[in-house]
Short mmCIF file of C-alpha atoms in Angstrom, two decimals:
data_model
loop_
_atom_site.label_atom_id
_atom_site.label_comp_id
_atom_site.label_asym_id
_atom_site.label_seq_id
_atom_site.Cartn_x
_atom_site.Cartn_y
_atom_site.Cartn_z
CA UNK R 1 0.00 0.00 0.00
CA UNK R 2 2.99 2.32 0.09
CA UNK R 3 4.02 4.69 -2.66
CA UNK R 4 7.37 6.24 -3.44
CA UNK R 5 7.68 8.98 -2.43
CA UNK R 6 5.23 8.46 0.40
CA UNK R 7 1.89 10.19 -0.12
CA UNK R 8 1.33 12.09 3.17
CA UNK R 9 -2.45 11.68 2.97
CA UNK R 10 -2.67 8.01 2.08
CA UNK R 11 -3.85 5.88 5.03
CA UNK R 12 -1.80 2.82 6.00
CA UNK R 13 -4.12 0.98 8.41
CA UNK R 14 -7.29 1.37 6.36
CA UNK R 15 -8.05 -1.02 3.52
CA UNK R 16 -7.90 0.12 -0.12
CA UNK R 17 -6.05 -0.94 -3.31
CA UNK R 18 -2.78 0.73 -4.32
CA UNK R 19 -4.40 3.20 -6.70
CA UNK R 20 -7.59 4.41 -8.40
CA UNK R 21 -11.12 5.08 -7.20
CA UNK R 22 -13.04 3.05 -4.63
CA UNK R 23 -16.41 3.55 -3.00
CA UNK R 24 -18.97 1.28 -1.30
CA UNK R 25 -17.79 -1.85 0.52
CA UNK R 26 -19.56 -4.84 -1.07
CA UNK R 27 -19.70 -8.60 -0.74
CA UNK R 28 -18.68 -8.75 2.93
CA UNK R 29 -18.76 -12.38 4.02
CA UNK R 30 -16.85 -14.87 6.17
CA UNK R 31 -16.19 -18.00 4.11
CA UNK R 32 -13.84 -20.95 4.55
CA UNK R 33 -11.78 -19.29 7.29
CA UNK R 34 -11.43 -15.89 5.59
CA UNK R 35 -13.05 -12.49 5.79
CA UNK R 36 -13.87 -11.34 2.27
CA UNK R 37 -14.15 -7.62 1.55
CA UNK R 38 -15.09 -6.41 -1.91
CA UNK R 39 -15.59 -2.79 -2.89
CA UNK R 40 -16.73 -0.63 -5.78
CA UNK R 41 -13.64 -0.07 -7.92
CA UNK R 42 -12.59 1.75 -11.07
CA UNK R 43 -9.46 -0.01 -12.40
CA UNK R 44 -8.78 2.80 -14.85
CA UNK R 45 -8.61 5.96 -12.77
CA UNK R 46 -9.50 7.95 -9.65
CA UNK R 47 -13.04 8.99 -10.63
CA UNK R 48 -16.43 7.32 -10.23
CA UNK R 49 -16.70 5.31 -13.46
CA UNK R 50 -16.28 1.76 -14.83
CA UNK R 51 -17.60 0.09 -11.70
CA UNK R 52 -16.09 -3.31 -10.92
CA UNK R 53 -15.81 -5.19 -7.61
CA UNK R 54 -12.27 -5.23 -6.22
CA UNK R 55 -11.58 -7.99 -3.69
CA UNK R 56 -9.46 -8.65 -0.59
CA UNK R 57 -9.51 -11.53 1.85
CA UNK R 58 -7.96 -11.98 5.30
CA UNK R 59 -7.78 -14.66 7.99
CA UNK R 60 -7.48 -12.13 10.82
CA UNK R 61 -8.40 -8.55 9.70
CA UNK R 62 -4.71 -7.63 9.85
CA UNK R 63 -3.09 -9.38 6.89
CA UNK R 64 -4.88 -8.99 3.57
CA UNK R 65 -4.44 -10.70 0.24
CA UNK R 66 -5.64 -9.04 -2.95
CA UNK R 67 -7.69 -11.45 -5.06
CA UNK R 68 -8.55 -11.04 -8.74
CA UNK R 69 -11.31 -8.58 -9.48
CA UNK R 70 -14.55 -10.32 -8.48
CA UNK R 71 -17.02 -8.70 -10.87
CA UNK R 72 -16.48 -6.93 -14.19
CA UNK R 73 -19.11 -5.41 -16.48
CA UNK R 74 -20.00 -7.47 -19.54
CA UNK R 75 -20.18 -5.03 -22.49
CA UNK R 76 -23.04 -7.07 -24.00
CA UNK R 77 -24.68 -8.06 -20.73
CA UNK R 78 -27.23 -6.92 -18.17
CA UNK R 79 -24.45 -5.06 -16.30
CA UNK R 80 -22.81 -3.48 -19.35
CA UNK R 81 -22.16 -0.14 -17.65
CA UNK R 82 -21.26 -1.22 -14.15
CA UNK R 83 -21.44 -3.85 -11.44
CA UNK R 84 -22.91 -1.68 -8.71
CA UNK R 85 -23.41 -2.37 -5.01
CA UNK R 86 -24.67 -5.48 -3.24
CA UNK R 87 -23.51 -8.19 -0.87
CA UNK R 88 -22.47 -11.85 -0.76
CA UNK R 89 -23.38 -14.98 1.18
CA UNK R 90 -21.60 -18.23 1.97
CA UNK R 91 -23.69 -21.21 0.85
CA UNK R 92 -21.89 -24.47 1.44
CA UNK R 93 -18.77 -24.54 -0.73
CA UNK R 94 -19.81 -21.57 -2.83
CA UNK R 95 -19.90 -17.80 -2.53
CA UNK R 96 -22.86 -16.05 -4.14
CA UNK R 97 -22.55 -12.33 -4.85
CA UNK R 98 -25.70 -10.28 -5.41
CA UNK R 99 -25.39 -6.89 -7.04
CA UNK R 100 -27.06 -4.04 -8.91
CA UNK R 101 -26.78 -4.39 -12.69
CA UNK R 102 -26.30 -0.98 -14.29
CA UNK R 103 -27.00 -0.16 -17.91
CA UNK R 104 -27.16 3.38 -19.23
CA UNK R 105 -30.07 2.49 -21.52
CA UNK R 106 -32.12 1.92 -18.35
CA UNK R 107 -32.93 4.67 -15.90
CA UNK R 108 -29.96 5.36 -13.61
CA UNK R 109 -32.38 4.94 -10.70
CA UNK R 110 -33.46 1.45 -11.83
CA UNK R 111 -30.67 -1.04 -11.17
CA UNK R 112 -32.18 -4.54 -11.07
CA UNK R 113 -30.64 -7.43 -9.18
CA UNK R 114 -28.39 -10.10 -10.63
CA UNK R 115 -25.76 -12.43 -9.16
CA UNK R 116 -22.49 -14.32 -9.71
CA UNK R 117 -21.17 -17.52 -8.12
CA UNK R 118 -17.70 -18.61 -7.01
CA UNK R 119 -16.73 -22.23 -6.36
CA UNK R 120 -13.03 -21.53 -5.68
CA UNK R 121 -13.05 -19.38 -2.56
CA UNK R 122 -13.58 -16.12 -4.39
CA UNK R 123 -10.72 -16.38 -6.86
CA UNK R 124 -13.21 -16.31 -9.73
CA UNK R 125 -16.93 -15.63 -10.13
CA UNK R 126 -19.23 -16.84 -12.89
CA UNK R 127 -21.92 -14.25 -13.65
CA UNK R 128 -25.49 -15.41 -13.97
CA UNK R 129 -25.70 -13.55 -17.29
CA UNK R 130 -29.32 -12.50 -16.88
CA UNK R 131 -31.31 -10.63 -14.28
CA UNK R 132 -32.23 -12.51 -11.12
CA UNK R 133 -35.24 -10.24 -10.46
CA UNK R 134 -36.12 -8.74 -13.85
CA UNK R 135 -39.33 -6.91 -12.87
CA UNK R 136 -39.37 -3.99 -10.46
CA UNK R 137 -42.32 -3.71 -8.06
CA UNK R 138 -44.98 -1.27 -9.15
CA UNK R 139 -44.47 2.29 -7.97
CA UNK R 140 -40.67 2.20 -7.59
CA UNK R 141 -38.89 5.37 -8.65
CA UNK R 142 -35.50 4.09 -7.39
CA UNK R 143 -34.36 0.49 -6.96
CA UNK R 144 -30.85 -0.73 -6.10
CA UNK R 145 -28.36 -2.42 -3.74
CA UNK R 146 -29.52 -5.91 -2.68
CA UNK R 147 -28.67 -7.24 0.77
CA UNK R 148 -29.19 -11.00 1.26
CA UNK R 149 -29.03 -12.97 4.50
CA UNK R 150 -29.91 -16.47 5.69
CA UNK R 151 -33.00 -16.83 7.84
CA UNK R 152 -33.57 -20.34 9.15
CA UNK R 153 -33.76 -22.73 6.19
CA UNK R 154 -34.41 -19.93 3.71
CA UNK R 155 -33.06 -16.64 2.53
CA UNK R 156 -34.24 -13.05 2.56
CA UNK R 157 -33.28 -9.95 0.59
CA UNK R 158 -33.68 -6.22 1.06
CA UNK R 159 -33.42 -3.78 -1.86
CA UNK R 160 -33.05 -0.02 -1.43
CA UNK R 161 -35.80 2.02 -3.02
CA UNK R 162 -37.82 5.20 -3.39
CA UNK R 163 -41.55 4.96 -3.96
CA UNK R 164 -43.85 7.09 -6.08
CA UNK R 165 -45.89 8.04 -3.00
CA UNK R 166 -42.91 9.95 -1.59
CA UNK R 167 -41.57 7.33 0.80
CA UNK R 168 -38.06 5.92 0.92
CA UNK R 169 -38.04 2.17 1.49
CA UNK R 170 -36.25 -1.12 1.96
CA UNK R 171 -38.16 -3.75 -0.03
CA UNK R 172 -38.37 -7.34 1.20
CA UNK R 173 -38.05 -10.58 -0.80
CA UNK R 174 -37.65 -14.18 0.31
CA UNK R 175 -36.39 -17.37 -1.33
CA UNK R 176 -35.97 -21.05 -0.46
CA UNK R 177 -32.90 -21.52 -2.64
CA UNK R 178 -31.25 -18.16 -3.61
CA UNK R 179 -32.73 -18.64 -7.07
CA UNK R 180 -36.47 -18.06 -6.90
CA UNK R 181 -37.47 -14.84 -5.16
CA UNK R 182 -40.91 -13.66 -4.02
CA UNK R 183 -41.65 -10.01 -3.33
CA UNK R 184 -43.25 -9.40 0.07
CA UNK R 185 -43.62 -5.60 0.06
CA UNK R 186 -41.84 -2.82 1.97
CA UNK R 187 -39.91 -4.05 5.01
CA UNK R 188 -39.72 -0.43 6.17
CA UNK R 189 -40.79 2.79 4.46
CA UNK R 190 -40.85 6.43 5.57
CA UNK R 191 -41.38 9.88 4.22
CA UNK R 192 -38.39 12.20 4.80
CA UNK R 193 -38.09 13.03 8.50
CA UNK R 194 -35.34 14.49 10.72
CA UNK R 195 -32.66 12.09 11.90
CA UNK R 196 -31.89 12.07 15.61
CA UNK R 197 -32.74 15.69 16.34
CA UNK R 198 -30.46 16.99 13.58
CA UNK R 199 -31.20 18.88 10.38
CA UNK R 200 -30.38 15.76 8.39
CA UNK R 201 -33.34 13.95 6.80
CA UNK R 202 -33.99 10.28 6.15
CA UNK R 203 -34.04 11.11 2.44
CA UNK R 204 -36.07 10.60 -0.71
CA UNK R 205 -34.59 7.13 -1.23
CA UNK R 206 -32.51 4.60 0.67
CA UNK R 207 -29.29 3.10 -0.66
CA UNK R 208 -27.43 0.04 0.62
CA UNK R 209 -29.94 -1.18 3.24
CA UNK R 210 -28.36 -3.52 5.80
CA UNK R 211 -30.21 -5.55 8.42
CA UNK R 212 -28.77 -6.35 11.84
CA UNK R 213 -31.21 -8.87 13.33
CA UNK R 214 -31.30 -9.75 17.00
CA UNK R 215 -32.25 -13.06 18.59
CA UNK R 216 -33.75 -11.23 21.57
CA UNK R 217 -34.70 -7.59 21.78
CA UNK R 218 -34.36 -4.92 19.11
CA UNK R 219 -32.40 -5.10 15.88
CA UNK R 220 -31.32 -2.39 13.46
CA UNK R 221 -31.97 -1.44 9.85
CA UNK R 222 -29.12 0.69 8.49
CA UNK R 223 -29.45 2.70 5.31
CA UNK R 224 -27.70 5.46 3.40
CA UNK R 225 -29.87 8.50 2.81
CA UNK R 226 -30.20 9.74 -0.77
CA UNK R 227 -31.85 13.02 -1.71
CA UNK R 228 -32.68 14.69 -5.01
CA UNK R 229 -30.79 16.59 -6.39
CA UNK R 230 -27.75 16.40 -4.10
CA UNK R 231 -27.51 12.60 -4.01
CA UNK R 232 -25.75 10.71 -1.17
CA UNK R 233 -26.04 12.31 2.27
CA UNK R 234 -25.48 10.44 5.56
CA UNK R 235 -25.94 7.06 7.26
CA UNK R 236 -29.02 6.49 9.41
CA UNK R 237 -30.47 3.61 11.38
CA UNK R 238 -33.86 2.48 12.59
CA UNK R 239 -33.91 0.55 15.87
CA UNK R 240 -36.86 -1.77 16.31
CA UNK R 241 -38.31 -5.23 15.83
CA UNK R 242 -39.78 -7.17 12.94
CA UNK R 243 -43.41 -8.20 13.05
CA UNK R 244 -44.92 -10.22 10.18
CA UNK R 245 -42.47 -8.97 7.58
CA UNK R 246 -42.53 -5.33 8.67
CA UNK R 247 -39.85 -3.57 10.69
CA UNK R 248 -41.49 -1.48 13.39
CA UNK R 249 -39.04 1.09 14.69
CA UNK R 250 -38.61 4.30 16.63
CA UNK R 251 -37.46 7.55 14.91
CA UNK R 252 -34.25 7.34 12.89
CA UNK R 253 -30.84 8.06 14.42
CA UNK R 254 -27.47 8.76 12.85
CA UNK R 255 -25.28 5.67 12.54
CA UNK R 256 -22.20 7.89 11.99
CA UNK R 257 -22.16 11.53 13.05
CA UNK R 258 -19.41 12.59 10.67
CA UNK R 259 -19.61 13.99 7.15
CA UNK R 260 -17.41 11.39 5.48
CA UNK R 261 -18.93 7.95 5.99
CA UNK R 262 -21.44 6.41 3.58
CA UNK R 263 -22.74 3.06 2.38
CA UNK R 264 -21.65 0.93 5.37
CA UNK R 265 -21.96 -2.82 4.95
CA UNK R 266 -22.34 -5.63 7.47
CA UNK R 267 -20.48 -8.93 7.84
CA UNK R 268 -21.67 -11.70 10.13
CA UNK R 269 -18.47 -13.02 11.71
CA UNK R 270 -17.88 -16.22 13.68
CA UNK R 271 -19.27 -16.20 17.20
CA UNK R 272 -22.36 -14.26 16.09
CA UNK R 273 -20.30 -11.07 16.02
CA UNK R 274 -21.26 -8.41 13.48
CA UNK R 275 -18.67 -6.26 11.74
CA UNK R 276 -19.24 -3.14 9.67
CA UNK R 277 -17.12 -1.32 7.10
CA UNK R 278 -18.05 2.00 5.48
CA UNK R 279 -16.83 4.10 2.57
CA UNK R 280 -15.04 7.30 3.55
CA UNK R 281 -15.05 9.57 0.51
CA UNK R 282 -12.58 12.36 -0.18
CA UNK R 283 -13.17 15.76 1.42
CA UNK R 284 -10.98 17.61 -1.07
CA UNK R 285 -11.17 18.86 -4.65
CA UNK R 286 -11.54 16.05 -7.16
CA UNK R 287 -8.60 17.31 -9.24
CA UNK R 288 -6.32 16.91 -6.22
CA UNK R 289 -7.36 13.27 -5.74
CA UNK R 290 -7.02 12.56 -9.46
CA UNK R 291 -3.52 14.03 -9.46
CA UNK R 292 -2.59 11.79 -6.52
CA UNK R 293 -4.03 8.77 -8.36
CA UNK R 294 -6.42 7.51 -5.68
CA UNK R 295 -9.73 8.39 -4.06
CA UNK R 296 -11.73 6.82 -1.25
CA UNK R 297 -10.86 4.50 1.62
CA UNK R 298 -12.73 1.94 3.67
CA UNK R 299 -13.25 2.70 7.35
CA UNK R 300 -11.83 0.50 10.05
CA UNK R 301 -13.83 -2.67 10.61
CA UNK R 302 -16.16 -1.99 13.52
CA UNK R 303 -17.94 -4.30 15.91
CA UNK R 304 -21.58 -3.24 15.97
CA UNK R 305 -24.58 -4.22 18.08
CA UNK R 306 -27.79 -2.89 19.55
CA UNK R 307 -27.29 -2.37 23.28
CA UNK R 308 -29.81 -3.39 25.93
CA UNK R 309 -30.83 0.26 26.20
CA UNK R 310 -31.84 0.29 22.51
CA UNK R 311 -28.89 2.31 21.23
CA UNK R 312 -26.67 1.36 18.30
CA UNK R 313 -23.07 0.92 19.48
CA UNK R 314 -19.82 0.62 17.53
CA UNK R 315 -16.16 0.15 18.41
CA UNK R 316 -13.05 -0.77 16.41
CA UNK R 317 -12.72 -4.52 15.87
CA UNK R 318 -10.78 -6.07 18.76
CA UNK R 319 -8.16 -7.46 16.37
CA UNK R 320 -6.98 -3.92 15.57
CA UNK R 321 -5.34 -3.63 18.99
CA UNK R 322 -2.55 -5.69 17.40
CA UNK R 323 -1.73 -2.73 15.13
CA UNK R 324 -0.58 -0.71 18.12
CA UNK R 325 3.15 -0.13 18.13
CA UNK R 326 5.29 2.12 20.30
CA UNK R 327 3.48 3.69 23.26
CA UNK R 328 4.30 7.31 22.44
CA UNK R 329 2.20 9.24 24.97
CA UNK R 330 1.14 8.48 28.52
CA UNK R 331 -0.07 11.65 30.19
CA UNK R 332 -2.33 12.38 33.14
CA UNK R 333 -3.03 15.68 34.79
CA UNK R 334 -5.20 18.74 34.49
CA UNK R 335 -5.39 22.13 32.83
CA UNK R 336 -6.08 25.28 34.77
CA UNK R 337 -7.51 28.06 32.65
CA UNK R 338 -6.60 28.87 29.07
CA UNK R 339 -2.93 27.81 29.12
CA UNK R 340 -2.67 24.58 27.03
CA UNK R 341 -0.82 21.54 28.30
CA UNK R 342 1.59 19.86 25.85
CA UNK R 343 0.95 16.11 25.90
CA UNK R 344 3.69 15.08 23.45
CA UNK R 345 4.29 14.16 19.82
CA UNK R 346 2.41 11.67 17.66
CA UNK R 347 3.02 10.35 14.16
CA UNK R 348 0.66 10.60 11.21
CA UNK R 349 -0.98 7.30 12.15
CA UNK R 350 -1.86 6.71 15.79
CA UNK R 351 -4.38 5.07 18.11
CA UNK R 352 -5.46 7.17 21.08
CA UNK R 353 -7.47 6.52 24.24
CA UNK R 354 -8.68 9.51 26.22
CA UNK R 355 -10.50 10.12 29.48
CA UNK R 356 -11.64 13.71 29.95
CA UNK R 357 -13.21 15.25 33.05
CA UNK R 358 -14.12 18.83 32.11
CA UNK R 359 -15.84 21.41 34.31
CA UNK R 360 -16.67 23.41 31.16
CA UNK R 361 -15.80 23.52 27.48
CA UNK R 362 -12.47 21.73 26.94
CA UNK R 363 -10.74 19.04 24.89
CA UNK R 364 -7.78 18.07 22.76
CA UNK R 365 -6.04 19.79 19.88
CA UNK R 366 -3.94 17.96 17.28
CA UNK R 367 -1.43 20.50 15.93
CA UNK R 368 -0.03 19.56 12.53
CA UNK R 369 2.30 22.54 11.87
CA UNK R 370 5.04 23.82 14.20
CA UNK R 371 3.51 27.30 14.33
CA UNK R 372 0.15 25.92 15.50
CA UNK R 373 -1.84 27.51 12.66
CA UNK R 374 -3.08 24.13 11.42
CA UNK R 375 -4.97 21.93 13.85
CA UNK R 376 -7.88 19.54 14.40
CA UNK R 377 -9.97 20.14 17.52
CA UNK R 378 -11.87 17.52 19.51
CA UNK R 379 -13.69 19.20 22.37
CA UNK R 380 -16.55 18.74 24.78
CA UNK R 381 -19.27 21.39 24.88
CA UNK R 382 -20.67 20.72 28.35
CA UNK R 383 -23.42 23.33 27.98
CA UNK R 384 -24.81 21.73 24.82
CA UNK R 385 -24.02 18.15 25.88
CA UNK R 386 -22.07 17.51 22.68
CA UNK R 387 -18.70 16.33 21.46
CA UNK R 388 -17.48 18.62 18.68
CA UNK R 389 -14.90 17.74 16.01
CA UNK R 390 -13.79 20.89 14.19
CA UNK R 391 -11.69 20.73 11.01
CA UNK R 392 -12.04 24.38 9.97
CA UNK R 393 -8.31 24.87 10.62
CA UNK R 394 -7.20 21.29 9.86
CA UNK R 395 -5.61 22.10 6.49
CA UNK R 396 -3.90 25.21 5.20
CA UNK R 397 -4.67 23.97 1.69
CA UNK R 398 -7.84 25.73 0.47
CA UNK R 399 -8.80 22.68 -1.61
CA UNK R 400 -9.66 20.75 1.60
CA UNK R 401 -13.14 20.97 3.11
CA UNK R 402 -13.76 22.43 6.56
CA UNK R 403 -16.71 22.20 8.88
CA UNK R 404 -17.58 21.42 12.48
CA UNK R 405 -19.49 18.25 13.42
CA UNK R 406 -21.20 17.17 16.61
CA UNK R 407 -22.50 14.11 18.39
CA UNK R 408 -24.41 13.92 21.68
CA UNK R 409 -22.17 13.54 24.72
CA UNK R 410 -23.58 13.09 28.24
CA UNK R 411 -22.65 15.90 30.63
CA UNK R 412 -21.77 15.48 34.28
CA UNK R 413 -19.65 12.36 33.82
CA UNK R 414 -16.19 11.51 32.45
CA UNK R 415 -15.90 11.36 28.67
CA UNK R 416 -14.05 8.35 27.26
CA UNK R 417 -12.85 8.33 23.66
CA UNK R 418 -10.98 6.09 21.26
CA UNK R 419 -9.53 8.11 18.40
CA UNK R 420 -7.82 6.50 15.42
CA UNK R 421 -6.04 8.94 13.09
CA UNK R 422 -4.48 7.57 9.91
CA UNK R 423 -2.92 10.29 7.74
CA UNK R 424 -6.12 11.80 6.28
CA UNK R 425 -8.90 10.00 8.14
CA UNK R 426 -9.99 10.33 11.75
CA UNK R 427 -12.50 7.99 13.39
CA UNK R 428 -13.64 9.26 16.77
CA UNK R 429 -15.43 6.69 18.94
CA UNK R 430 -17.28 8.02 21.98
CA UNK R 431 -16.75 4.94 24.10
CA UNK R 432 -19.15 6.28 26.73
CA UNK R 433 -22.13 5.83 24.40
CA UNK R 434 -20.82 3.71 21.49
CA UNK R 435 -21.29 6.47 18.92
CA UNK R 436 -18.80 7.32 16.18
CA UNK R 437 -17.88 10.26 13.97
CA UNK R 438 -15.79 9.84 10.80
CA UNK R 439 -14.12 12.66 8.93
CA UNK R 440 -11.30 13.32 6.48
CA UNK R 441 -8.68 16.07 6.80
CA UNK R 442 -5.52 16.92 4.89
CA UNK R 443 -2.70 18.43 6.99
CA UNK R 444 0.12 20.22 5.17
CA UNK R 445 2.64 20.26 8.03
CA UNK R 446 5.84 18.31 7.46
CA UNK R 447 7.16 18.22 11.03
CA UNK R 448 6.04 16.20 14.06
CA UNK R 449 2.41 16.46 15.10
CA UNK R 450 1.64 17.43 18.71
CA UNK R 451 -1.26 16.90 21.09
CA UNK R 452 -2.44 19.53 23.54
CA UNK R 453 -5.07 19.56 26.27
CA UNK R 454 -6.97 22.85 26.22
CA UNK R 455 -9.76 24.40 28.26
CA UNK R 456 -11.72 27.64 28.25
CA UNK R 457 -10.98 30.39 30.80
CA UNK R 458 -12.31 29.46 34.20
CA UNK R 459 -12.49 25.78 33.21
CA UNK R 460 -10.54 22.84 34.56
CA UNK R 461 -9.93 19.73 32.46
CA UNK R 462 -8.73 16.53 34.04
CA UNK R 463 -7.24 14.17 31.48
CA UNK R 464 -5.68 10.76 30.99
CA UNK R 465 -4.26 10.25 27.50
CA UNK R 466 -2.45 7.28 25.93
CA UNK R 467 -1.27 7.13 22.34
CA UNK R 468 0.32 4.35 20.33
CA UNK R 469 1.95 4.39 16.94
CA UNK R 470 -0.35 2.68 14.41
CA UNK R 471 1.29 -0.04 12.33
CA UNK R 472 0.24 -0.56 8.69
CA UNK R 473 -1.90 -3.43 7.55
CA UNK R 474 0.07 -6.22 5.90
CA UNK R 475 -0.87 -6.48 2.22
CA UNK R 476 0.38 -9.75 0.75
CA UNK R 477 1.39 -10.38 -2.80
CA UNK R 478 -1.45 -12.05 -4.74
CA UNK R 479 -1.13 -15.84 -4.62
CA UNK R 480 -3.35 -16.59 -7.60
CA UNK R 481 -3.76 -14.79 -10.89
CA UNK R 482 -3.51 -11.03 -10.84
CA UNK R 483 -5.07 -8.66 -8.36
CA UNK R 484 -6.59 -6.61 -11.17
CA UNK R 485 -6.68 -6.58 -14.94
CA UNK R 486 -4.07 -4.69 -16.89
CA UNK R 487 -5.94 -1.48 -17.79
CA UNK R 488 -6.21 -0.92 -21.50
CA UNK R 489 -9.29 1.22 -21.97
CA UNK R 490 -12.48 1.58 -19.94
#
């Protein structure tokens, strides 16, 4: 995953191919001792075009092997203009990938479902060659992104949709054999409504629906909100229970409070553990990404569950603790007033645990230039009961996006965080509540980065901070075939 010279913004502990464009994680499945992670991929450049499925597999979430491209458009087929998003299931000795077949002579909003099968552990897939579900239900104005899971002796499928009556929806199908599918109607459907007390809306249509069932108690329906004319927005979740083929849920909440996470996908791991990856898009001018030759990165794999209190909770997968290297900061103490406390230096990739006890507005600042003019702030607003991540000063390059983002943070108790920063991506986990905020930033500073504890005048901040160097993922050489085709022309 390294380049020469080293690209200062290219993450090392987040999964992506060496070059080109990626977006949605697809085909997440545990099969024959390996985690399989596919993703939307353009083999020919760093823009959204020529959609294939790239493919990695791993025995442990730490060492990854690139496999040959899983899905490629057939110029004369049902997917002539792109193999768009979907998922995969393990069925005995075979992997079955379900995906949206895109053709430009159909409406862009109508992407019917097809599939492909692998009998060799994902090294090659044989496309079905025709649509699996050729007819769209009546009244669909958008249709895409199948998600299939096993339910008892049968199988079920959700498809993201928008309906002519103004509702966004996840449509439900079932099948005894992965071949013959029966439409059962909307699993969940809602008109646009605010998400979790924010100004964000649940959207005109839902992309990439994902279902997190629960044996006892509530489960979760995750979806990516899509709105005309702006397109992709944020990631939301409904927490509730299924009754007779309908998901009855409370008002929607944000599944990620940051601006740069979309299209998350679930993987059912051994031990009934659920993992989630998302797509973190670029927060910089497209021309900059194209010049660097890559765009997009997958988030860290996250363990996800619905807590007993009915909240959706996420944390980095336990395996990622093995990526911790040198323990670079161990600092405890307190601030008194506006004078910052220097906590020490960190590299461009680090894993941080923090315990904050503020009496008022206070937090941490990551300074990325020696003069302190470039910095990322993570602070607690005790009056508002929010954690704020502010990137307005996080890059001196005007081509990088700014903005300040918030997630609810209980007041009157210590705040515990896990923060993973990897070159140009920060994932901030509020351990206290299990919430997460993902954002991209593009520091220009060449020297060491520093951490400071800071508090407002008249405010005391007690802190305990530990930071570790973050080791890169191990990306193996492909063992079979080639990891991707030799690009000739799209």
